[in-house]
Amino acid sequence: MENRIYNFSAGPAVLPEAVLKEAQENLMALPGVGMSILEISHRSKTFDDIINQAREDLVKLLDISDDYSVLFLQGGASLQFYMVPLNIMPPNNKADYIVTGAWSKKAVKEAKRVGVVNIAATAEDGNFNRIPKQEELKLDPGASFLHYTSNNTIYGTQFKTEPEAGNVTLVCDASSDILHKKIDVNKYGIIYAGAQKNMGPAGVTLVIIRNDLLERCSDDLPTMLNYKTHVDKNSMFNTPNTFGVYIIGLVAKWLLNNGGLDKMYETNKHKAALLYDCIDESEGFYKGHAEKDSRSLMNVTFNLPTEELEKKLVAEALDAGFSGLKGHRSVGGLRASIYNAFPTKGVEELVRFMKEFQAKNS
Ligand SMILES: *Cc1c(COP(=O)(O)O)cnc(C)c1O
């Protein structure tokens, strides 16, 4: 096999090697089917089994009750920024948003097309280096929902627990940390996530929606933008991303076969601690962007004393087989994305590399 390097990309991102191998082995012909997953009809029994199994395994991993529907949609999390308010902002037509980064801001922009947005809190004054505390939230008890972004991919901050929304429906963009640990789905009205960070390839958006919310979806909505359409048609009103759903199914199986989400969470905490310890023990050579209690387990963001050194580290790291470490332009510096599929060994090797780099350059 081709040598694989360590891929720290924020998304699309690393996938489990076992998943890639299985997909490769079966790419010419699915066992017992004689055709590739890329060639079969989404109306076939084979694909029905694939999508249903993927859903079942996600239900098992997240312990999702029958009160919820699990959808595989398209248009990315970015389409959900509009679909969520379009469907469930009525009848009150107002919603609360916690703004913790660029993705939250984009979500707010779309919600304003539908109704009134109340910014319950924002962390923009510190360049989104922290998660607002519960007591800072200015919540409207009459809001249709409270929207938040569980993990801020660009800034490297993450909610440790979901905000308390009282009786208001909680909506979460979990694009970059879905499946990184077990969550209590019953606390949520809608959870949505683009697959390409922690769950699969680009082109599928997972939507978990509590069924009673479907009553809010007007029949006058465009067919494809109405959640009811996709619930009624088992995510196959139109042709779904068959390959993407297949890979998500393999990733879900991989998680189940490797101890499920509690085990994954332990591994994720361990991996992140290796990197944050390296940063904290560097005596200021590496400086984390996020405040300590807001640090993300998925995206570790940090700076060096100068931009020159940052460029040097990225270049030398690439030569050494670590790709995708350049930070997002709005934070600068570096970002190591260490999603579920990123191997612990790769984090250990990066830490060794960073220590050597510091010794040579400080
Ligand atoms: C990447 C990302 C998005 C955008 O996802 P698309 O699938 O490209 O629309 C939205 N929210 C978060 C938190 C992200 O990380």
Short mmCIF file of C-alpha atoms and ligand atoms in Angstrom, two decimals:
data_model
loop_
_atom_site.label_atom_id
_atom_site.label_comp_id
_atom_site.label_asym_id
_atom_site.label_seq_id
_atom_site.Cartn_x
_atom_site.Cartn_y
_atom_site.Cartn_z
CA MET A 1 0.00 0.00 0.00
CA GLU A 2 0.99 3.62 -0.62
CA ASN A 3 2.65 5.18 2.43
CA ARG A 4 0.16 7.29 4.33
CA ILE A 5 1.32 10.46 6.07
CA TYR A 6 -0.24 11.95 9.19
CA ASN A 7 -3.21 14.01 8.10
CA PHE A 8 -4.10 16.82 10.54
CA SER A 9 -6.58 18.41 8.13
CA ALA A 10 -9.65 20.09 9.65
CA GLY A 11 -11.94 18.62 7.02
CA PRO A 12 -12.40 16.66 4.88
CA ALA A 13 -10.28 14.74 7.28
CA VAL A 14 -8.63 11.47 8.16
CA LEU A 15 -10.72 8.29 8.02
CA PRO A 16 -10.00 5.01 9.82
CA GLU A 17 -7.54 2.92 7.83
CA ALA A 18 -9.67 -0.18 8.36
CA VAL A 19 -12.61 1.63 6.74
CA LEU A 20 -10.56 2.71 3.72
CA LYS A 21 -9.25 -0.82 3.29
CA GLU A 22 -12.69 -2.38 3.42
CA ALA A 23 -14.06 0.18 0.96
CA GLN A 24 -11.12 -0.50 -1.32
CA GLU A 25 -11.52 -4.26 -1.16
CA ASN A 26 -15.19 -4.02 -2.00
CA LEU A 27 -15.04 -1.19 -4.48
CA MET A 28 -15.19 -3.38 -7.58
CA ALA A 29 -18.04 -5.46 -6.26
CA LEU A 30 -19.92 -5.54 -2.97
CA PRO A 31 -19.81 -9.08 -1.57
CA GLY A 32 -22.69 -11.12 -3.01
CA VAL A 33 -23.85 -8.24 -5.20
CA GLY A 34 -21.40 -8.25 -8.10
CA MET A 35 -21.57 -4.47 -8.53
CA SER A 36 -19.79 -1.56 -6.93
CA ILE A 37 -21.45 0.65 -4.31
CA LEU A 38 -20.80 3.39 -6.87
CA GLU A 39 -23.01 1.66 -9.41
CA ILE A 40 -26.06 0.38 -7.57
CA SER A 41 -29.51 1.93 -7.47
CA HIS A 42 -30.53 3.74 -4.34
CA ARG A 43 -33.86 1.93 -4.80
CA SER A 44 -32.20 -1.49 -4.54
CA LYS A 45 -32.59 -3.84 -1.59
CA THR A 46 -28.80 -3.70 -1.23
CA PHE A 47 -28.77 0.03 -0.66
CA ASP A 48 -31.84 -0.12 1.55
CA ASP A 49 -29.91 -2.50 3.78
CA ILE A 50 -26.84 -0.24 3.73
CA ILE A 51 -28.68 2.95 4.72
CA ASN A 52 -30.81 1.18 7.33
CA GLN A 53 -27.77 -0.51 8.87
CA ALA A 54 -25.87 2.79 8.97
CA ARG A 55 -28.82 4.42 10.72
CA GLU A 56 -29.21 1.51 13.15
CA ASP A 57 -25.55 1.65 14.10
CA LEU A 58 -25.69 5.41 14.69
CA VAL A 59 -28.79 4.86 16.82
CA LYS A 60 -26.86 2.27 18.81
CA LEU A 61 -23.76 4.47 19.21
CA LEU A 62 -25.69 7.53 20.37
CA ASP A 63 -28.54 5.65 22.04
CA ILE A 64 -31.13 7.56 19.99
CA SER A 65 -34.75 6.90 21.01
CA ASP A 66 -37.74 6.26 18.73
CA ASP A 67 -38.79 9.87 19.31
CA TYR A 68 -36.17 10.91 16.76
CA SER A 69 -35.62 10.54 13.03
CA VAL A 70 -32.11 10.14 11.63
CA LEU A 71 -31.59 11.65 8.18
CA PHE A 72 -28.78 11.57 5.63
CA LEU A 73 -29.13 14.80 3.67
CA GLN A 74 -27.02 16.88 1.30
CA GLY A 75 -26.07 20.55 1.14
CA GLY A 76 -23.71 20.38 4.11
CA ALA A 77 -24.11 21.90 7.53
CA SER A 78 -24.31 25.16 5.59
CA LEU A 79 -27.75 24.28 4.24
CA GLN A 80 -28.88 23.40 7.77
CA PHE A 81 -28.05 26.98 8.77
CA TYR A 82 -31.13 27.90 6.72
CA MET A 83 -33.21 24.73 6.92
CA VAL A 84 -33.35 24.74 10.72
CA PRO A 85 -34.91 28.21 11.09
CA LEU A 86 -37.03 27.78 7.96
CA ASN A 87 -38.65 24.67 9.42
CA ILE A 88 -38.81 25.29 13.15
CA MET A 89 -38.55 29.02 13.82
CA PRO A 90 -42.29 29.43 13.23
CA PRO A 91 -44.66 30.19 14.77
CA ASN A 92 -42.77 32.49 17.17
CA ASN A 93 -40.21 33.47 14.54
CA LYS A 94 -37.51 34.26 17.04
CA ALA A 95 -34.53 32.25 18.13
CA ASP A 96 -31.50 32.47 20.43
CA TYR A 97 -27.99 31.92 19.07
CA ILE A 98 -24.75 31.50 20.98
CA VAL A 99 -22.00 32.86 18.76
CA THR A 100 -18.71 31.06 19.30
CA GLY A 101 -17.09 31.38 15.90
CA ALA A 102 -17.32 31.81 12.16
CA TRP A 103 -19.75 28.93 11.69
CA SER A 104 -22.14 30.26 14.33
CA LYS A 105 -22.05 33.63 12.58
CA LYS A 106 -22.97 32.03 9.29
CA ALA A 107 -25.85 30.23 11.00
CA VAL A 108 -27.09 33.56 12.41
CA LYS A 109 -26.96 35.16 8.97
CA GLU A 110 -29.33 32.56 7.52
CA ALA A 111 -31.66 32.58 10.53
CA LYS A 112 -32.17 36.31 10.08
CA ARG A 113 -33.81 35.57 6.73
CA VAL A 114 -36.58 33.81 8.62
CA GLY A 115 -37.09 35.74 11.83
CA VAL A 116 -35.57 37.66 14.70
CA VAL A 117 -32.26 36.46 16.09
CA ASN A 118 -31.26 37.17 19.65
CA ILE A 119 -27.53 36.79 20.26
CA ALA A 120 -27.63 35.04 23.65
CA ALA A 121 -23.86 35.48 24.00
CA THR A 122 -20.84 36.02 21.81
CA ALA A 123 -17.16 35.37 22.31
CA GLU A 124 -16.04 37.55 19.44
CA ASP A 125 -14.25 40.13 21.61
CA GLY A 126 -11.48 37.64 22.42
CA ASN A 127 -11.29 36.31 18.85
CA PHE A 128 -13.44 33.38 19.92
CA ASN A 129 -10.91 31.97 22.35
CA ARG A 130 -13.50 30.79 24.86
CA ILE A 131 -16.95 29.31 25.39
CA PRO A 132 -19.40 31.65 27.17
CA LYS A 133 -20.53 30.45 30.57
CA GLN A 134 -24.13 29.51 31.29
CA GLU A 135 -24.65 32.57 33.50
CA GLU A 136 -23.61 34.87 30.64
CA LEU A 137 -26.41 33.65 28.37
CA LYS A 138 -29.26 36.07 27.81
CA LEU A 139 -31.98 33.64 26.91
CA ASP A 140 -35.48 34.40 25.67
CA PRO A 141 -37.98 31.93 27.14
CA GLY A 142 -40.22 32.65 24.14
CA ALA A 143 -37.59 31.63 21.57
CA SER A 144 -38.40 28.83 19.14
CA PHE A 145 -35.01 27.31 19.78
CA LEU A 146 -31.51 27.91 21.13
CA HIS A 147 -28.77 27.23 18.60
CA TYR A 148 -25.12 26.58 19.44
CA THR A 149 -22.00 25.15 17.82
CA SER A 150 -20.62 22.36 20.00
CA ASN A 151 -17.08 22.48 18.62
CA ASN A 152 -15.51 25.46 16.93
CA THR A 153 -13.36 23.92 14.26
CA ILE A 154 -11.50 27.10 13.36
CA TYR A 155 -10.76 28.45 16.85
CA GLY A 156 -10.30 25.18 18.70
CA THR A 157 -12.90 25.70 21.43
CA GLN A 158 -15.58 23.27 22.54
CA PHE A 159 -18.55 23.13 24.89
CA LYS A 160 -17.87 20.61 27.67
CA THR A 161 -21.61 20.14 28.18
CA GLU A 162 -24.60 21.44 26.31
CA PRO A 163 -26.01 24.83 27.41
CA GLU A 164 -29.16 24.71 29.56
CA ALA A 165 -32.06 25.82 27.41
CA GLY A 166 -34.91 25.29 29.89
CA ASN A 167 -38.06 24.47 27.97
CA VAL A 168 -36.67 25.92 24.74
CA THR A 169 -35.73 23.46 21.98
CA LEU A 170 -31.97 22.95 21.79
CA VAL A 171 -30.35 22.86 18.34
CA CYS A 172 -26.71 21.95 17.81
CA ASP A 173 -24.29 22.19 14.92
CA ALA A 174 -22.06 19.25 15.84
CA SER A 175 -20.19 19.10 12.54
CA SER A 176 -16.74 18.76 14.01
CA ASP A 177 -17.32 16.71 17.13
CA ILE A 178 -20.28 14.43 16.46
CA LEU A 179 -19.49 10.90 17.70
CA HIS A 180 -16.43 12.03 19.67
CA LYS A 181 -18.26 11.04 22.86
CA LYS A 182 -21.66 9.85 24.04
CA ILE A 183 -24.15 12.68 24.44
CA ASP A 184 -27.71 12.65 25.79
CA VAL A 185 -29.63 13.09 22.55
CA ASN A 186 -32.87 13.52 24.54
CA LYS A 187 -31.73 17.00 25.51
CA TYR A 188 -31.85 18.11 21.87
CA GLY A 189 -34.48 19.03 19.32
CA ILE A 190 -32.11 18.88 16.35
CA ILE A 191 -28.48 17.85 16.00
CA TYR A 192 -26.89 18.29 12.60
CA ALA A 193 -23.41 17.61 11.30
CA GLY A 194 -21.57 17.57 8.01
CA ALA A 195 -19.97 14.14 7.77
CA GLN A 196 -16.57 15.21 6.52
CA LYS A 197 -14.90 16.00 9.83
CA ASN A 198 -15.54 13.15 12.19
CA MET A 199 -17.81 10.69 10.43
CA GLY A 200 -17.17 10.11 6.75
CA PRO A 201 -16.49 11.76 3.41
CA ALA A 202 -17.86 15.11 2.24
CA GLY A 203 -21.35 15.23 0.78
CA VAL A 204 -23.57 13.86 3.55
CA THR A 205 -25.16 15.80 6.39
CA LEU A 206 -26.49 13.88 9.33
CA VAL A 207 -29.65 15.35 10.85
CA ILE A 208 -31.16 13.96 14.04
CA ILE A 209 -34.55 15.55 14.62
CA ARG A 210 -37.15 15.03 17.35
CA ASN A 211 -40.33 13.96 15.60
CA ASP A 212 -42.70 16.36 17.37
CA LEU A 213 -40.83 19.25 15.72
CA LEU A 214 -42.11 18.08 12.34
CA GLU A 215 -45.44 19.62 13.29
CA ARG A 216 -43.80 23.02 12.95
CA CYS A 217 -42.73 22.38 9.34
CA SER A 218 -45.14 24.13 7.01
CA ASP A 219 -46.51 22.24 4.00
CA ASP A 220 -45.83 25.38 1.99
CA LEU A 221 -42.06 24.95 2.23
CA PRO A 222 -40.11 23.93 -0.88
CA THR A 223 -40.23 20.12 -0.95
CA MET A 224 -36.49 19.53 -0.64
CA LEU A 225 -36.18 22.02 2.23
CA ASN A 226 -38.90 20.41 4.33
CA TYR A 227 -37.71 17.92 6.95
CA LYS A 228 -41.03 16.08 6.63
CA THR A 229 -40.17 15.12 3.04
CA HIS A 230 -36.97 13.41 4.11
CA VAL A 231 -38.50 11.71 7.13
CA ASP A 232 -41.39 10.38 5.00
CA LYS A 233 -39.05 9.09 2.29
CA ASN A 234 -36.32 7.61 4.53
CA SER A 235 -33.78 10.18 3.21
CA MET A 236 -34.47 9.00 -0.34
CA PHE A 237 -36.88 11.55 -1.75
CA ASN A 238 -34.10 12.23 -4.23
CA THR A 239 -30.91 10.29 -4.87
CA PRO A 240 -28.84 10.34 -1.71
CA ASN A 241 -25.05 10.30 -1.60
CA THR A 242 -24.93 6.51 -1.72
CA PHE A 243 -21.16 6.21 -1.36
CA GLY A 244 -21.06 8.69 1.52
CA VAL A 245 -23.78 6.84 3.41
CA TYR A 246 -21.93 3.57 2.82
CA ILE A 247 -18.70 4.99 4.29
CA ILE A 248 -20.55 6.46 7.29
CA GLY A 249 -21.92 2.97 7.86
CA LEU A 250 -18.42 1.53 7.84
CA VAL A 251 -17.21 4.23 10.25
CA ALA A 252 -20.11 3.49 12.61
CA LYS A 253 -19.25 -0.23 12.53
CA TRP A 254 -15.61 0.62 13.17
CA LEU A 255 -16.63 2.62 16.26
CA LEU A 256 -18.86 -0.20 17.52
CA ASN A 257 -16.13 -2.78 16.95
CA ASN A 258 -13.61 -0.66 18.84
CA GLY A 259 -15.48 -0.18 22.09
CA GLY A 260 -18.06 2.45 21.13
CA LEU A 261 -18.13 6.11 22.06
CA ASP A 262 -17.05 5.83 25.70
CA LYS A 263 -13.83 4.20 24.59
CA MET A 264 -13.45 6.74 21.79
CA TYR A 265 -13.86 9.58 24.29
CA GLU A 266 -11.08 8.18 26.51
CA THR A 267 -8.77 7.97 23.50
CA ASN A 268 -9.71 11.47 22.36
CA LYS A 269 -8.99 12.93 25.81
CA HIS A 270 -5.65 11.14 25.89
CA LYS A 271 -4.63 12.35 22.44
CA ALA A 272 -5.59 15.97 23.17
CA ALA A 273 -3.81 15.91 26.54
CA LEU A 274 -0.57 14.86 24.86
CA LEU A 275 -0.66 17.97 22.68
CA TYR A 276 -1.92 20.42 25.30
CA ASP A 277 0.69 19.18 27.78
CA CYS A 278 3.37 19.80 25.17
CA ILE A 279 2.04 23.34 24.70
CA ASP A 280 1.76 24.03 28.46
CA GLU A 281 5.22 22.65 29.21
CA SER A 282 6.91 24.71 26.47
CA GLU A 283 7.33 27.77 28.73
CA GLY A 284 5.55 30.03 26.31
CA PHE A 285 7.20 28.85 23.10
CA TYR A 286 3.89 27.31 22.08
CA LYS A 287 0.87 29.34 23.09
CA GLY A 288 -2.62 27.86 22.95
CA HIS A 289 -5.32 30.03 21.36
CA ALA A 290 -8.20 28.73 23.48
CA GLU A 291 -8.60 29.39 27.19
CA LYS A 292 -7.85 26.23 29.10
CA ASP A 293 -11.38 25.38 30.15
CA SER A 294 -12.66 25.92 26.60
CA ARG A 295 -10.12 23.74 24.81
CA SER A 296 -11.31 21.45 22.04
CA LEU A 297 -10.49 17.76 21.99
CA MET A 298 -10.77 17.81 18.21
CA ASN A 299 -8.89 20.90 16.97
CA VAL A 300 -5.82 22.04 18.87
CA THR A 301 -4.93 25.62 17.94
CA PHE A 302 -1.68 27.32 18.93
CA ASN A 303 0.82 29.99 17.99
CA LEU A 304 4.61 30.32 18.07
CA PRO A 305 6.61 33.43 19.07
CA THR A 306 6.77 34.69 15.47
CA GLU A 307 4.95 34.11 12.22
CA GLU A 308 8.28 33.16 10.68
CA LEU A 309 8.70 30.32 13.13
CA GLU A 310 5.14 29.21 12.45
CA LYS A 311 5.86 28.98 8.73
CA LYS A 312 9.09 27.15 9.42
CA LEU A 313 7.36 24.62 11.64
CA VAL A 314 4.62 23.95 9.07
CA ALA A 315 7.20 23.45 6.31
CA GLU A 316 9.50 21.22 8.35
CA ALA A 317 6.55 19.24 9.67
CA LEU A 318 5.36 18.56 6.15
CA ASP A 319 8.80 17.27 5.23
CA ALA A 320 8.64 15.00 8.25
CA GLY A 321 5.25 13.58 7.20
CA PHE A 322 2.76 15.76 9.12
CA SER A 323 0.28 17.43 6.81
CA GLY A 324 -2.49 20.00 7.34
CA LEU A 325 -1.05 21.85 10.34
CA LYS A 326 -1.42 25.39 9.04
CA GLY A 327 -4.02 27.25 11.08
CA HIS A 328 -7.09 28.93 9.64
CA ARG A 329 -6.31 32.46 8.45
CA SER A 330 -8.61 34.02 11.06
CA VAL A 331 -6.48 32.64 13.92
CA GLY A 332 -3.12 32.20 12.22
CA GLY A 333 -0.61 29.89 13.80
CA LEU A 334 -1.18 26.17 13.75
CA ARG A 335 -4.06 23.80 14.11
CA ALA A 336 -3.79 20.08 14.67
CA SER A 337 -7.12 18.39 13.99
CA ILE A 338 -7.15 15.06 15.78
CA TYR A 339 -10.56 13.55 15.07
CA ASN A 340 -11.66 10.04 16.08
CA ALA A 341 -9.80 8.40 13.21
CA PHE A 342 -6.50 10.17 13.89
CA PRO A 343 -4.07 7.63 15.37
CA THR A 344 -2.57 8.20 18.85
CA LYS A 345 0.82 7.31 17.43
CA GLY A 346 0.63 10.29 15.08
CA VAL A 347 -0.01 12.64 18.01
CA GLU A 348 2.92 11.16 19.94
CA GLU A 349 5.18 11.65 16.94
CA LEU A 350 4.03 15.24 16.44
CA VAL A 351 4.74 16.00 20.11
CA ARG A 352 8.26 14.58 19.73
CA PHE A 353 8.71 16.68 16.60
CA MET A 354 7.46 19.85 18.35
CA LYS A 355 9.84 19.33 21.27
CA GLU A 356 12.78 18.94 18.92
CA PHE A 357 11.69 22.00 16.96
CA GLN A 358 11.52 24.04 20.14
CA ALA A 359 14.95 22.88 21.29
CA LYS A 360 16.47 23.90 17.96
CA ASN A 361 14.68 27.21 17.60
CA SER A 362 14.46 28.84 21.04
C1 LIG B 1 -17.12 22.58 8.50
C2 LIG B 1 -18.18 23.11 9.36
C3 LIG B 1 -19.38 23.61 8.81
C4 LIG B 1 -19.63 23.69 7.33
O1 LIG B 1 -19.91 22.44 6.82
P1 LIG B 1 -20.29 22.21 5.29
O2 LIG B 1 -20.61 20.75 5.31
O3 LIG B 1 -19.10 22.56 4.48
O4 LIG B 1 -21.46 23.06 4.97
C5 LIG B 1 -20.35 24.06 9.68
N1 LIG B 1 -20.17 24.03 11.02
C6 LIG B 1 -19.04 23.57 11.56
C7 LIG B 1 -18.89 23.57 13.04
C8 LIG B 1 -18.01 23.10 10.76
O5 LIG B 1 -16.89 22.64 11.31
#
